[in-house]
mmCIF file of N, CA and C in Angstrom:
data_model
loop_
_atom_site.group_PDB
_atom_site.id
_atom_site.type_symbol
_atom_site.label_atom_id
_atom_site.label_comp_id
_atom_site.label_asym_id
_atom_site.label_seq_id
_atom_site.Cartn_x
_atom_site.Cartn_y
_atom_site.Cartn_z
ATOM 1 N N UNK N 1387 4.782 38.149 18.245
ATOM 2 C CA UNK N 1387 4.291 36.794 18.457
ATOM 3 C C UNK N 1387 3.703 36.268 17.143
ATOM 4 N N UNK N 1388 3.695 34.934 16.980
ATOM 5 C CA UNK N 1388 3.825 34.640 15.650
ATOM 6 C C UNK N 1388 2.484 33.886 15.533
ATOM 7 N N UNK N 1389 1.063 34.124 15.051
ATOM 8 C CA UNK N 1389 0.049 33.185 15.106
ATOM 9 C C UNK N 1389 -0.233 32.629 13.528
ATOM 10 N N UNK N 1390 -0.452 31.266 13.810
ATOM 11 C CA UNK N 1390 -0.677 30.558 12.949
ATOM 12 C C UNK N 1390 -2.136 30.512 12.055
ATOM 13 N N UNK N 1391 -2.035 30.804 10.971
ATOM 14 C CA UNK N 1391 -3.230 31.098 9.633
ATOM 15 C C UNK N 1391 -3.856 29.538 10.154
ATOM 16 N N UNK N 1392 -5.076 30.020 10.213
ATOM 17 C CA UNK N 1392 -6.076 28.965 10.031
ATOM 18 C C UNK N 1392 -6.677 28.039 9.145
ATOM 19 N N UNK N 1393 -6.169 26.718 9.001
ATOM 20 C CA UNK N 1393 -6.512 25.904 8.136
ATOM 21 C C UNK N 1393 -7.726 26.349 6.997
ATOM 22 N N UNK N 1394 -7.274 26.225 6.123
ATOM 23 C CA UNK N 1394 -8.510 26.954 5.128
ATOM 24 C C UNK N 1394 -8.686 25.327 4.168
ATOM 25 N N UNK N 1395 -10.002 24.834 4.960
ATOM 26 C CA UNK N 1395 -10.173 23.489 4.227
ATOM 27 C C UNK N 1395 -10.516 23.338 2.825
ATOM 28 N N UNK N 1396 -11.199 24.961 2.335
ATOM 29 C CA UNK N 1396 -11.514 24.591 0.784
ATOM 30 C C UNK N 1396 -10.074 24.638 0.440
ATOM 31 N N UNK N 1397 -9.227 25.147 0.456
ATOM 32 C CA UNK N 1397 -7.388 25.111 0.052
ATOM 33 C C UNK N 1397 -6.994 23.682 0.009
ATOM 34 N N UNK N 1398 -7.176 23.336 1.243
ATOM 35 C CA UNK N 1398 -6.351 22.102 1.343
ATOM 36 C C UNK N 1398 -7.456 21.071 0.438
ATOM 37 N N UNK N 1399 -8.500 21.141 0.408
ATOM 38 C CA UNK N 1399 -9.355 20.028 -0.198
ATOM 39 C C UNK N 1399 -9.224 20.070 -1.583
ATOM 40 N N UNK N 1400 -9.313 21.058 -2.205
ATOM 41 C CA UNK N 1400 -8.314 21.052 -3.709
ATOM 42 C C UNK N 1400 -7.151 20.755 -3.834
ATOM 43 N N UNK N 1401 -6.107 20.594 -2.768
ATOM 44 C CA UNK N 1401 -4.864 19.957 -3.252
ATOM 45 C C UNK N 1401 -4.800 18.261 -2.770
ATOM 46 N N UNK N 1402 -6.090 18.257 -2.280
ATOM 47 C CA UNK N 1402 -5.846 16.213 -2.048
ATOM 48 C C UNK N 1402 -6.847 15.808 -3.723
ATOM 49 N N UNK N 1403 -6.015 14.371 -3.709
ATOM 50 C CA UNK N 1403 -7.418 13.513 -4.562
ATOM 51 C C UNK N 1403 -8.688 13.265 -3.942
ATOM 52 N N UNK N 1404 -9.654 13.028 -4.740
ATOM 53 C CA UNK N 1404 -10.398 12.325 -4.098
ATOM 54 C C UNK N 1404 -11.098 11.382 -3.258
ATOM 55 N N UNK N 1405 -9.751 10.769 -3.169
ATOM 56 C CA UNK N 1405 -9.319 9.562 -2.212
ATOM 57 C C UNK N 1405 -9.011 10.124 -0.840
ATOM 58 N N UNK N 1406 -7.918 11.174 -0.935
ATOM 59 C CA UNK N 1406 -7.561 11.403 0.432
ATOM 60 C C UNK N 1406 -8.109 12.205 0.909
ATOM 61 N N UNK N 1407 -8.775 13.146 0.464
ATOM 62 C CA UNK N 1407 -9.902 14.256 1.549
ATOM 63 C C UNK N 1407 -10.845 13.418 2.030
ATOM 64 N N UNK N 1408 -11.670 12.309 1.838
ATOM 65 C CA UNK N 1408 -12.423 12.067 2.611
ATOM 66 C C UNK N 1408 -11.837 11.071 3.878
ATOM 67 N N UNK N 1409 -10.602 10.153 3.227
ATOM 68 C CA UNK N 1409 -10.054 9.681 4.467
ATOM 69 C C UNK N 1409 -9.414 10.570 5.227
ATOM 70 N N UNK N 1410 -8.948 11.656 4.839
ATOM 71 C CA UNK N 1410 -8.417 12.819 5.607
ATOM 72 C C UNK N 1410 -9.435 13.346 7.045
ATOM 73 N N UNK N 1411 -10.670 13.638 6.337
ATOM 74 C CA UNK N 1411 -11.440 13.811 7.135
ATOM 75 C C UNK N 1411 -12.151 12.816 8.290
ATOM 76 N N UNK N 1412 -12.511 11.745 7.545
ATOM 77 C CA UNK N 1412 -12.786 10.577 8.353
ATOM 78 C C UNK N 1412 -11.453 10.652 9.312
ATOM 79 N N UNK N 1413 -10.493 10.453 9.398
ATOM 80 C CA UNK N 1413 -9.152 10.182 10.278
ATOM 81 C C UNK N 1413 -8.734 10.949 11.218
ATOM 82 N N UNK N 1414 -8.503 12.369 10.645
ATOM 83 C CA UNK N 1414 -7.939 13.495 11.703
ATOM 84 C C UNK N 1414 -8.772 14.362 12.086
ATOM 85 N N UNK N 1415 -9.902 14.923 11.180
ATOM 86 C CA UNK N 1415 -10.588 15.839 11.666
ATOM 87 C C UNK N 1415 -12.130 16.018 12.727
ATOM 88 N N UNK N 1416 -12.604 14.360 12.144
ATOM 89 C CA UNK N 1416 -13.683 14.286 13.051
ATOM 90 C C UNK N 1416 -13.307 13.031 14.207
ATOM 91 N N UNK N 1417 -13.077 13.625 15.424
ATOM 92 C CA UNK N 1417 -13.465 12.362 16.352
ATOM 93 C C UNK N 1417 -14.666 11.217 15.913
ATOM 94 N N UNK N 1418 -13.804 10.380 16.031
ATOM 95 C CA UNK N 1418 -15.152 8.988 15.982
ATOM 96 C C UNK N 1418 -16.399 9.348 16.844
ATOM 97 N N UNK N 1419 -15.795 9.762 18.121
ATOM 98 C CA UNK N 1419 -17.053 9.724 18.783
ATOM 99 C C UNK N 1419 -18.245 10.745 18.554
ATOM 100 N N UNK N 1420 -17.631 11.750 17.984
ATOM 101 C CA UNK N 1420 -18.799 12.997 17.506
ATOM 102 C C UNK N 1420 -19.244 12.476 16.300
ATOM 103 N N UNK N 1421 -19.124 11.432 15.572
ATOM 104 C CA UNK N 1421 -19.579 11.466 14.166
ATOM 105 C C UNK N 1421 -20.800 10.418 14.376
ATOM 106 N N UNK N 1422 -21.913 11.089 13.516
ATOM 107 C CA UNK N 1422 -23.320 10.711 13.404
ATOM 108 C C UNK N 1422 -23.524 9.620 12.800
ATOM 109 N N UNK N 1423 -24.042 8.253 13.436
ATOM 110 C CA UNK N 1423 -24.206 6.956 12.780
ATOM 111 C C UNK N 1423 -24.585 6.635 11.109
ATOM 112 N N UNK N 1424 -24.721 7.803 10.691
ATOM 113 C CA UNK N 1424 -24.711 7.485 9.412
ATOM 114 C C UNK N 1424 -23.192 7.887 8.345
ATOM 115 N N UNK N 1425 -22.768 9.012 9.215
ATOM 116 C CA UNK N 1425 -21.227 9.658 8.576
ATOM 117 C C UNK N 1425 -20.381 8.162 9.595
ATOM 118 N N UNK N 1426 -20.284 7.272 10.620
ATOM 119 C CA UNK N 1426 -19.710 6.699 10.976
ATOM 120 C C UNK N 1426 -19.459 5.433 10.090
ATOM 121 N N UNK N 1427 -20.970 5.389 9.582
ATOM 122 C CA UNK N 1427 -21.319 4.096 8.488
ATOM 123 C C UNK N 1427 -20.440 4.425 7.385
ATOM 124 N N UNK N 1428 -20.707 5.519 6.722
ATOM 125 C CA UNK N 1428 -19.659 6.188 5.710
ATOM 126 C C UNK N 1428 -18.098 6.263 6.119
ATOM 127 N N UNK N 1429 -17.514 5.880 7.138
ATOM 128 C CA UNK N 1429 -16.472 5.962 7.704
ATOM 129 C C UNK N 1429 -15.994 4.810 7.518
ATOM 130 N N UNK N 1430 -16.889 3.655 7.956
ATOM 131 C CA UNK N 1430 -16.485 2.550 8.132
ATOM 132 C C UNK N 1430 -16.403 2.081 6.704
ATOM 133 N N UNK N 1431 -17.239 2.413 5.776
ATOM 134 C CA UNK N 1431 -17.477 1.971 4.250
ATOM 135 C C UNK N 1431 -15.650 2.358 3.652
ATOM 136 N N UNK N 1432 -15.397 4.011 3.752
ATOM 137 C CA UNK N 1432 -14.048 3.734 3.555
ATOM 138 C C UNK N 1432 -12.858 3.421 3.902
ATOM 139 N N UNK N 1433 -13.072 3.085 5.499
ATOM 140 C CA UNK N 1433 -11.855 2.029 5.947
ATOM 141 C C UNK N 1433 -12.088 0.712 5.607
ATOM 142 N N UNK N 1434 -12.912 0.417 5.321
ATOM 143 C CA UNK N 1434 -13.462 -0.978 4.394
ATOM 144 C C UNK N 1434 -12.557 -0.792 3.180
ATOM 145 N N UNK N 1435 -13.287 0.155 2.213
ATOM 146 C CA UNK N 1435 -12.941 0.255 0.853
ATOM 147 C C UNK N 1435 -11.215 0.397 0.543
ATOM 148 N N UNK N 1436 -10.441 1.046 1.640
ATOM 149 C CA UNK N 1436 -9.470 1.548 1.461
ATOM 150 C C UNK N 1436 -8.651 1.292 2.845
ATOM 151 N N UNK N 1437 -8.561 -0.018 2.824
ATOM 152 C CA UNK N 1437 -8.134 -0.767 3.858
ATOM 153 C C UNK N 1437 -6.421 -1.142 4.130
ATOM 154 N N UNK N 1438 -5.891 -1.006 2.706
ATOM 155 C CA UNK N 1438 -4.605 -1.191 2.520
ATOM 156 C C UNK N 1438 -3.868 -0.255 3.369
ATOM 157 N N UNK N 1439 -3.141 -0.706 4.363
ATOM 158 C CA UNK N 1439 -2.324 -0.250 5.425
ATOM 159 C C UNK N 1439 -1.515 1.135 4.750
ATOM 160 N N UNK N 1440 -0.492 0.499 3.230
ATOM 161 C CA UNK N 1440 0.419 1.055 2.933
ATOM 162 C C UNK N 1440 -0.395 2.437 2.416
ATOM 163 N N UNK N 1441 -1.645 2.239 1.676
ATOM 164 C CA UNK N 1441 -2.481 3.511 1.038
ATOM 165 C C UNK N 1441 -2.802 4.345 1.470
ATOM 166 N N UNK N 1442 -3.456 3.997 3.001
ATOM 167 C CA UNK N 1442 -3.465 4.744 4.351
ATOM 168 C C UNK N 1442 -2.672 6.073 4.900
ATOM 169 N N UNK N 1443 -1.350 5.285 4.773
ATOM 170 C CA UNK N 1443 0.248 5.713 4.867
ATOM 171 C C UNK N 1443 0.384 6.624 4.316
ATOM 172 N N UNK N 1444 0.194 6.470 3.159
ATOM 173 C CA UNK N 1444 0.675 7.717 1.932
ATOM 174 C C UNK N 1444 0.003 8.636 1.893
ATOM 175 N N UNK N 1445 -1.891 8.477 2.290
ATOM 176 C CA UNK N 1445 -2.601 9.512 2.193
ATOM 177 C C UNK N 1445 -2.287 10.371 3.212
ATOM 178 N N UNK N 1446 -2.006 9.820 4.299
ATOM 179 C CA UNK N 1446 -1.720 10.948 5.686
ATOM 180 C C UNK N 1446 -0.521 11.125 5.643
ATOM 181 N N UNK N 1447 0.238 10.543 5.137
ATOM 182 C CA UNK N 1447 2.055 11.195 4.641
ATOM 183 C C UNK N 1447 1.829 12.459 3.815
ATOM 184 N N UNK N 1448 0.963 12.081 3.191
ATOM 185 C CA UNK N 1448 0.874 13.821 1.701
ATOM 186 C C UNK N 1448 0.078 15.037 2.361
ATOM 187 N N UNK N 1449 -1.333 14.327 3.534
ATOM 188 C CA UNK N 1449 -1.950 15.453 4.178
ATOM 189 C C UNK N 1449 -1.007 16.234 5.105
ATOM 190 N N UNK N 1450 0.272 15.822 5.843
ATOM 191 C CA UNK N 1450 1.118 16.248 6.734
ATOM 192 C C UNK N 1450 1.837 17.342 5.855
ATOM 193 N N UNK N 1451 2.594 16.880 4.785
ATOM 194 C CA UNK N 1451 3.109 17.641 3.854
ATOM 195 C C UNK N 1451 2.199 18.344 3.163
ATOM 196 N N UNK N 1452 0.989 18.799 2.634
ATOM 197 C CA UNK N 1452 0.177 19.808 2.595
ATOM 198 C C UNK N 1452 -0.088 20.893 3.805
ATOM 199 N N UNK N 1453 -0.274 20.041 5.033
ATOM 200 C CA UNK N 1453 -0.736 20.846 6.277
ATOM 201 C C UNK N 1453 0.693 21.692 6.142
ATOM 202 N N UNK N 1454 2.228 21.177 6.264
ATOM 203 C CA UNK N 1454 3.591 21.789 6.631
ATOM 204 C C UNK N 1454 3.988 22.748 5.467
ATOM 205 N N UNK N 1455 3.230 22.549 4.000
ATOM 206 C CA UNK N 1455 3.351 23.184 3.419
ATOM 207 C C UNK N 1455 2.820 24.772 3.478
ATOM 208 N N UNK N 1456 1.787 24.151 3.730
ATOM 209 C CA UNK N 1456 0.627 26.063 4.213
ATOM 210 C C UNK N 1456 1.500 26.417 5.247
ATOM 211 N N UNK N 1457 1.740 25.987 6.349
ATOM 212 C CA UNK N 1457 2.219 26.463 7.500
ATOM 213 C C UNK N 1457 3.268 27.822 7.345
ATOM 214 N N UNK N 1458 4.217 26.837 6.208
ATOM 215 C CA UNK N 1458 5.272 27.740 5.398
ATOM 216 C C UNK N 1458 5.157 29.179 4.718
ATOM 217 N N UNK N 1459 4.276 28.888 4.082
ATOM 218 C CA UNK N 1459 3.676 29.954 3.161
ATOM 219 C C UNK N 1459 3.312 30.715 3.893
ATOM 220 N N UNK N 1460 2.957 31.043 5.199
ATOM 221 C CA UNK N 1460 2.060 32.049 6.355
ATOM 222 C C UNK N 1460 3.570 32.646 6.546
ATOM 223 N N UNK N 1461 4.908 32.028 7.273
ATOM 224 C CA UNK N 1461 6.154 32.339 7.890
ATOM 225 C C UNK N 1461 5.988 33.374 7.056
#
């Protein structure tokens, strides 16, 4: 049976910019609803800051292909 290696976030957080680990995180990893009115404020600051639909796109296009990349490397 084949189990899957566990996301190792310091890994993946060295292969994003600085740009996309925190929208990374803001987006997929923390539910809105668990996040603390001040990390929500910080949430909202960079969907503010980094609002461009297409920029969005690309950052979670490259986190998918990082995530599918590790995945690989475990096979």
């Amino acid at each position: 049976m084949y189990l899957p290696k566990p996301l190792d976030m310091a890994e993946l957080k060295q292969q994003m910019s600085e740009y996309e680990w925190p929208l990374a995180v803001t987006e997929l990893f923390v539910p809105r609803e668990e996040l603390s009115s001040e990390e929500a404020l910080h949430g909202l600051r960079l969907n503010f800051s980094y609002s461009l639909t297409n920029e969005r796109k690309n950052a979670l296009l490259h986190l998918s292909k990082v995530i599918a990349k590790m995945s690989e490397t475990v096979r």
